[in-house]
Short mmCIF file of C-alpha atoms and ligand atoms in Angstrom, two decimals:
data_model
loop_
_atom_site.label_atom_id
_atom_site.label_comp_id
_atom_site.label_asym_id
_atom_site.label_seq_id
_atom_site.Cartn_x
_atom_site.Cartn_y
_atom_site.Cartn_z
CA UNK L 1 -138.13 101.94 52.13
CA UNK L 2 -136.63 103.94 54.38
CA UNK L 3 -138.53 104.93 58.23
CA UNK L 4 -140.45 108.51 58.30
CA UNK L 5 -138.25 111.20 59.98
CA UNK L 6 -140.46 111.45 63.12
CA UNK L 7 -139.83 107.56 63.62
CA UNK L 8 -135.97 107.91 63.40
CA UNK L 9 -136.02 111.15 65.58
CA UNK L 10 -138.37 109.03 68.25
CA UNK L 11 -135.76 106.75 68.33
CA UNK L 12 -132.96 108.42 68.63
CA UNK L 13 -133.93 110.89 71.63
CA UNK L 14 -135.42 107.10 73.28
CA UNK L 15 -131.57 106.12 72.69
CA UNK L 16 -130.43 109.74 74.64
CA UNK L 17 -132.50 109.24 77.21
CA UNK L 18 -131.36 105.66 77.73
CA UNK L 19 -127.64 107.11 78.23
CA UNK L 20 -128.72 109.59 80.51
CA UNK L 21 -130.72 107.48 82.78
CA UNK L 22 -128.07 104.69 83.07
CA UNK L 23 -126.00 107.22 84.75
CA UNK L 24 -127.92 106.56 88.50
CA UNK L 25 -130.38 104.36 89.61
CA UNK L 26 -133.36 104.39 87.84
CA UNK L 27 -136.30 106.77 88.66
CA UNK L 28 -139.38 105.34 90.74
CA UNK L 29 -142.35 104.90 89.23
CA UNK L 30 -144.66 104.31 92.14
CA UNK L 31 -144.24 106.47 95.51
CA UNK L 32 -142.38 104.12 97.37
CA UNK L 33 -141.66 100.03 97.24
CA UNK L 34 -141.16 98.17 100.34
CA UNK L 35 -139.54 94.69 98.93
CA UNK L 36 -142.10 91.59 99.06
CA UNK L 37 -140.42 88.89 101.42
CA UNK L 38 -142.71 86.57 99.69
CA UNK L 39 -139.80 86.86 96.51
CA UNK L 40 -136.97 85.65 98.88
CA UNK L 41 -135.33 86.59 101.79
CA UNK L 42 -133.91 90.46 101.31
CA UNK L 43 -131.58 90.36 103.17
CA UNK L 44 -129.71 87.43 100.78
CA UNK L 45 -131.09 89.29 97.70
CA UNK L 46 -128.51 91.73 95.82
CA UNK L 47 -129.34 95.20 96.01
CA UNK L 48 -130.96 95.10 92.99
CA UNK L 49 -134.37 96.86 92.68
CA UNK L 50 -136.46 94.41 94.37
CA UNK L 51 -140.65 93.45 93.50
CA UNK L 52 -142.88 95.81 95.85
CA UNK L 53 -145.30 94.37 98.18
CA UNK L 54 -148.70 95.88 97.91
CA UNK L 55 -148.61 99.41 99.00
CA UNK L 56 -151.71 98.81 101.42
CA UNK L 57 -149.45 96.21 103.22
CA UNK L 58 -146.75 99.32 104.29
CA UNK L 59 -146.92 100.69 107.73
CA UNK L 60 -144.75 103.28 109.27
CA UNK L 61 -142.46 101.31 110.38
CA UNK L 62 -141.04 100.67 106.64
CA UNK L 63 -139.89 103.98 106.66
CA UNK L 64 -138.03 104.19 109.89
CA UNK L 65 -134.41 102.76 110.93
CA UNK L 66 -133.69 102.39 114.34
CA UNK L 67 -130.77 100.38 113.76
CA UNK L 68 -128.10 102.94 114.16
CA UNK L 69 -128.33 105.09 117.56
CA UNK L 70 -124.89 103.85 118.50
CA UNK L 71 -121.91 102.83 117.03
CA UNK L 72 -121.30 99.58 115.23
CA UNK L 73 -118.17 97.66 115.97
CA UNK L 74 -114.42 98.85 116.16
CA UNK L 75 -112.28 97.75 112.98
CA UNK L 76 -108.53 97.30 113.96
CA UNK L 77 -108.29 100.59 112.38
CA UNK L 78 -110.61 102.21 114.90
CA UNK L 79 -113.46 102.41 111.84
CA UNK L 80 -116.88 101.07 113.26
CA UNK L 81 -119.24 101.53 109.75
CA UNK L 82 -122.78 100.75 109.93
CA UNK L 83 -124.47 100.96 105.70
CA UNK L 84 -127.95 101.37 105.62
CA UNK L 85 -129.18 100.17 102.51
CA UNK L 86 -132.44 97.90 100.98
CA UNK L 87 -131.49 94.30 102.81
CA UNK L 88 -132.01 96.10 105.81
CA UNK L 89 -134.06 99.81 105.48
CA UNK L 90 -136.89 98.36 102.97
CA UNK L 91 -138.39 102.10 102.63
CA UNK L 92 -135.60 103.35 100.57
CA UNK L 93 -135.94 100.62 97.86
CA UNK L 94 -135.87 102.24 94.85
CA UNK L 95 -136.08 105.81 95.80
CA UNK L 96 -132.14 106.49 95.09
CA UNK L 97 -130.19 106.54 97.61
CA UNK L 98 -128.88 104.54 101.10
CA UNK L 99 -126.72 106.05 103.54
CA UNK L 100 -124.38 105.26 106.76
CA UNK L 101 -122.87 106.06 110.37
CA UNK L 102 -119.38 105.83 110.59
CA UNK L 103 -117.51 106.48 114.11
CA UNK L 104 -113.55 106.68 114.24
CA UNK L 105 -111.85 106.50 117.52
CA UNK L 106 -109.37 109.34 118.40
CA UNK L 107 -106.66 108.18 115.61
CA UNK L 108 -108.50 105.96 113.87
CA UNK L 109 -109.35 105.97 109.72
CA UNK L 110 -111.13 104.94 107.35
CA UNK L 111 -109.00 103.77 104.84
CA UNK L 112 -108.91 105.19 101.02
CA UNK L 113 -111.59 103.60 99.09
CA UNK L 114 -114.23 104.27 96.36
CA UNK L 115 -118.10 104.05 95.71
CA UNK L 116 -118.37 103.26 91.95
CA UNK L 117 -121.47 104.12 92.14
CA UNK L 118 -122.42 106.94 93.82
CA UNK L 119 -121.44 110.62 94.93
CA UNK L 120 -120.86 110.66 98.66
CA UNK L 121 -121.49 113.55 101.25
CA UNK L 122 -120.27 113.01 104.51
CA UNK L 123 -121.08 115.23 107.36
CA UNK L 124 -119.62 115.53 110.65
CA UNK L 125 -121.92 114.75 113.21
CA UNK L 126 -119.32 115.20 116.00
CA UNK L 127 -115.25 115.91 115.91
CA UNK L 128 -112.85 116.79 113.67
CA UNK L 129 -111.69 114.34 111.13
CA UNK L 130 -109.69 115.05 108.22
CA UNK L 131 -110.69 114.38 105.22
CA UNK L 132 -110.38 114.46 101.52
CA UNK L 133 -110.47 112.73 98.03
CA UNK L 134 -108.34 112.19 94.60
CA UNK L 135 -109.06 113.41 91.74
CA UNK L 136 -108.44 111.32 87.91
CA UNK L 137 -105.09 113.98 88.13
CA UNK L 138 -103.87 112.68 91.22
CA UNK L 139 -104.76 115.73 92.90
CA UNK L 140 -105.80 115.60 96.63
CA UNK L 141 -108.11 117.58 98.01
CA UNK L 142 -107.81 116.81 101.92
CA UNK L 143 -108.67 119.04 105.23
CA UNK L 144 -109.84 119.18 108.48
CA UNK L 145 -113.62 118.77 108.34
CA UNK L 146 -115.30 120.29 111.62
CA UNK L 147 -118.31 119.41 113.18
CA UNK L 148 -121.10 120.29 111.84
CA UNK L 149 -119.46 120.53 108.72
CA UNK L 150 -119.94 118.92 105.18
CA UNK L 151 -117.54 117.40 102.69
CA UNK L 152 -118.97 116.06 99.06
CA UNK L 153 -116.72 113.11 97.33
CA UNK L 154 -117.07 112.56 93.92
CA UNK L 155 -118.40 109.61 92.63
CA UNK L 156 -116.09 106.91 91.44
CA UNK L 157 -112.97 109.00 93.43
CA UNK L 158 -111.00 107.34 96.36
CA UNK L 159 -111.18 109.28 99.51
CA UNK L 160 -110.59 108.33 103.01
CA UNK L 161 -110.98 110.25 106.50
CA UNK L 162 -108.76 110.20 109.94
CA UNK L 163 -110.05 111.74 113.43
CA UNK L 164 -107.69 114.41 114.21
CA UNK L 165 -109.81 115.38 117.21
CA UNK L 166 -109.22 114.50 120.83
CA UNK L 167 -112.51 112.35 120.85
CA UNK L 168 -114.58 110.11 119.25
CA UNK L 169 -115.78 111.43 115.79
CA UNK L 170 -119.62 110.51 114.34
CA UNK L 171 -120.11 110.91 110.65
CA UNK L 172 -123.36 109.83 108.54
CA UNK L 173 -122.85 109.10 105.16
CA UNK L 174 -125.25 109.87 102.51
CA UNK L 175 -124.83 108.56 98.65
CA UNK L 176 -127.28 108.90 95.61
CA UNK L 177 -127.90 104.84 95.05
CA UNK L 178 -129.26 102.18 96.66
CA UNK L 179 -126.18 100.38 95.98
CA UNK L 180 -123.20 102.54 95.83
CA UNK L 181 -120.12 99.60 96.53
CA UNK L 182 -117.29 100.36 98.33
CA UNK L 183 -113.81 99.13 97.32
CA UNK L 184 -111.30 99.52 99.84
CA UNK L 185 -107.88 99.95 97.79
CA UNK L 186 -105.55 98.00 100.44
CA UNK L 187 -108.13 94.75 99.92
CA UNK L 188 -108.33 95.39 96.42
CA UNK L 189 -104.75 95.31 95.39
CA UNK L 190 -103.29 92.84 98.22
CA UNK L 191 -106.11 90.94 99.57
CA UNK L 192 -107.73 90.22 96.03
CA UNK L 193 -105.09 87.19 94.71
CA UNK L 194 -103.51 89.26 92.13
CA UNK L 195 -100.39 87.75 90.88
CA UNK L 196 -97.37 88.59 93.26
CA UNK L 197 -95.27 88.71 90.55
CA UNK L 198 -97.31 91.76 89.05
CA UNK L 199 -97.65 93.03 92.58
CA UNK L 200 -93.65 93.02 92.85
CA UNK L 201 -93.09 94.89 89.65
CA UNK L 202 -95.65 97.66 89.98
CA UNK L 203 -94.49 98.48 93.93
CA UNK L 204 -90.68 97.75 93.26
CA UNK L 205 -91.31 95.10 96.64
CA UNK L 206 -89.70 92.37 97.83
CA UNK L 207 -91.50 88.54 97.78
CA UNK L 208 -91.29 89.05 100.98
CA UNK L 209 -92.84 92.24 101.29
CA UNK L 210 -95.69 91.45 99.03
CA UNK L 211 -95.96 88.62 101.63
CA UNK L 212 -96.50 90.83 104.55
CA UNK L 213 -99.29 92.63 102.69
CA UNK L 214 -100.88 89.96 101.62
CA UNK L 215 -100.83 88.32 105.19
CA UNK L 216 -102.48 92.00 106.26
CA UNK L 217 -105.53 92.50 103.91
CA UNK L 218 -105.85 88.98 102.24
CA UNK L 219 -108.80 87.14 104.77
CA UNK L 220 -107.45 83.59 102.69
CA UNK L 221 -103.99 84.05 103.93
C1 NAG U 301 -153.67 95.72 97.01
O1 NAG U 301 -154.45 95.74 98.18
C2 NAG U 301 -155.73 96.36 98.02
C3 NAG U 301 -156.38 96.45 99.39
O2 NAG U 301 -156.29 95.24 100.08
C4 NAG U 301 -156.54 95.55 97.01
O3 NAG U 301 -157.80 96.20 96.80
C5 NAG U 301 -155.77 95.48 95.69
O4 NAG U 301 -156.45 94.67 94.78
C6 NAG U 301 -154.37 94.95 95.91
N1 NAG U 301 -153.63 95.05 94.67
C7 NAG U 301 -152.98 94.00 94.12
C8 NAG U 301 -152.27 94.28 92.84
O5 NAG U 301 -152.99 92.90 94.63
C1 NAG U 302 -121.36 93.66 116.28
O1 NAG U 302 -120.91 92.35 116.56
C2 NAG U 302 -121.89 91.54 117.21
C3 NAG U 302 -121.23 90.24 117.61
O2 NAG U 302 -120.54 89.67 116.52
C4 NAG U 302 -123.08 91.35 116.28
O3 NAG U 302 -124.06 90.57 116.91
C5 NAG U 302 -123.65 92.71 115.92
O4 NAG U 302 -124.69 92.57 114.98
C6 NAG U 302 -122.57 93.61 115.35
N1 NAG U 302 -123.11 94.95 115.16
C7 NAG U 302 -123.14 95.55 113.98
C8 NAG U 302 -123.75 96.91 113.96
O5 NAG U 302 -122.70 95.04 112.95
#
């Protein structure tokens, strides 16, 4: 026997919606969900959505970071990157999103990486930094990004951003997921123990030059 139509058609828009939803992080269902330490420390926990505390036990001071007034510290690339997320912001826990402060030194970058999982928008707090992404086509959309003003990259695309400016630049960050991972694409290809024979064929380098690379952005070298 087969099932009525109106089971079938249940079914299928359940399976729709499914595909839609697993596109971002999931909707809330309660206002807000300040992680229980009582299920383990948060700040070892993944970013995954975390059990809530009762909602009685939430004060204010959930819902406010302090932790970013200043700059975090210098990478040798003149990057100092501060991500707010759950592990240490427990208001935003399942509400969709996380953000972070980036400062660049006069000629520093940040170098091109991705989020796979979330659309960035970066906005210039202070400077001038250039700035841009690459699209699937290997197209590059790149410019000077003033203060005050706002750049979107796509999720998933690599991007990366250099102050141009004759001072220090501030950006903040802002993605739509908790959780948005960042791959860094110098790490990922040299400093991830990919086989150097690969690595030689698909740059046309030297041993020795895959060496060198390695010995930059591999931390077990
Ligand atoms: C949450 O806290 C309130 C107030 O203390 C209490 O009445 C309620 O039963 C608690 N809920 C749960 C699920 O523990
Ligand atoms: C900067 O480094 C110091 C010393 O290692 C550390 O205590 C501090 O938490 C770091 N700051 C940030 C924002 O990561």
């Amino acid at each position: 026997m087969s099932p009525p139509l109106s089971v079938l058609f249940v079914t299928l828009a359940f399976s729709l919606h499914c595909v839609i939803i697993s596109a971002s992080d999931p909707d809330p269902v309660q206002d807000f969900c300040i992680p229980n330490p009582r299920y383990g420390s948060i700040r070892t926990a993944h970013l995954a959505i975390l059990p809530c505390k009762n909602s009685s036990e939430a004060s204010v001071d959930d819902f406010v970071f302090s932790g970013m007034q200043s700059a975090g510290n210098f990478s040798d690339t003149g990057l100092a990157a501060i991500p707010v997320n759950p592990t240490i912001f427990p208001g935003i826990n399942t509400l969709g999103m996380s953000f972070i402060r980036a400062d660049l030194k006069v000629g520093g970058i940040n170098p091109p990486h991705f989020h796979p999982r979330a659309t960035e928008i970066s906005y210039v707090v202070r400077g001038s930094v250039y700035s841009g992404f690459v699209d699937s086509g290997n197209r590059v959309f790149a410019r000077t990004i003033e203060e005050g003003e706002v750049m979107v990259f796509p999720r998933g695309l690599v991007h990366f951003q250099m102050n141009v400016g004759d001072k220090p630049a501030t950006i903040f960050g802002s993605f739509n997921s908790q959780n948005p991972g960042s791959q860094k694409i110098p790490a990922a290809i040299f400093g991830s123990g990919i086989d150097e024979e690969l690595l030689e064929k698909t740059f046309g380098l030297s041993p020795k030059e895959i060496g060198r690379m390695r010995r930059k952005f591999d931390p077990r070298v």
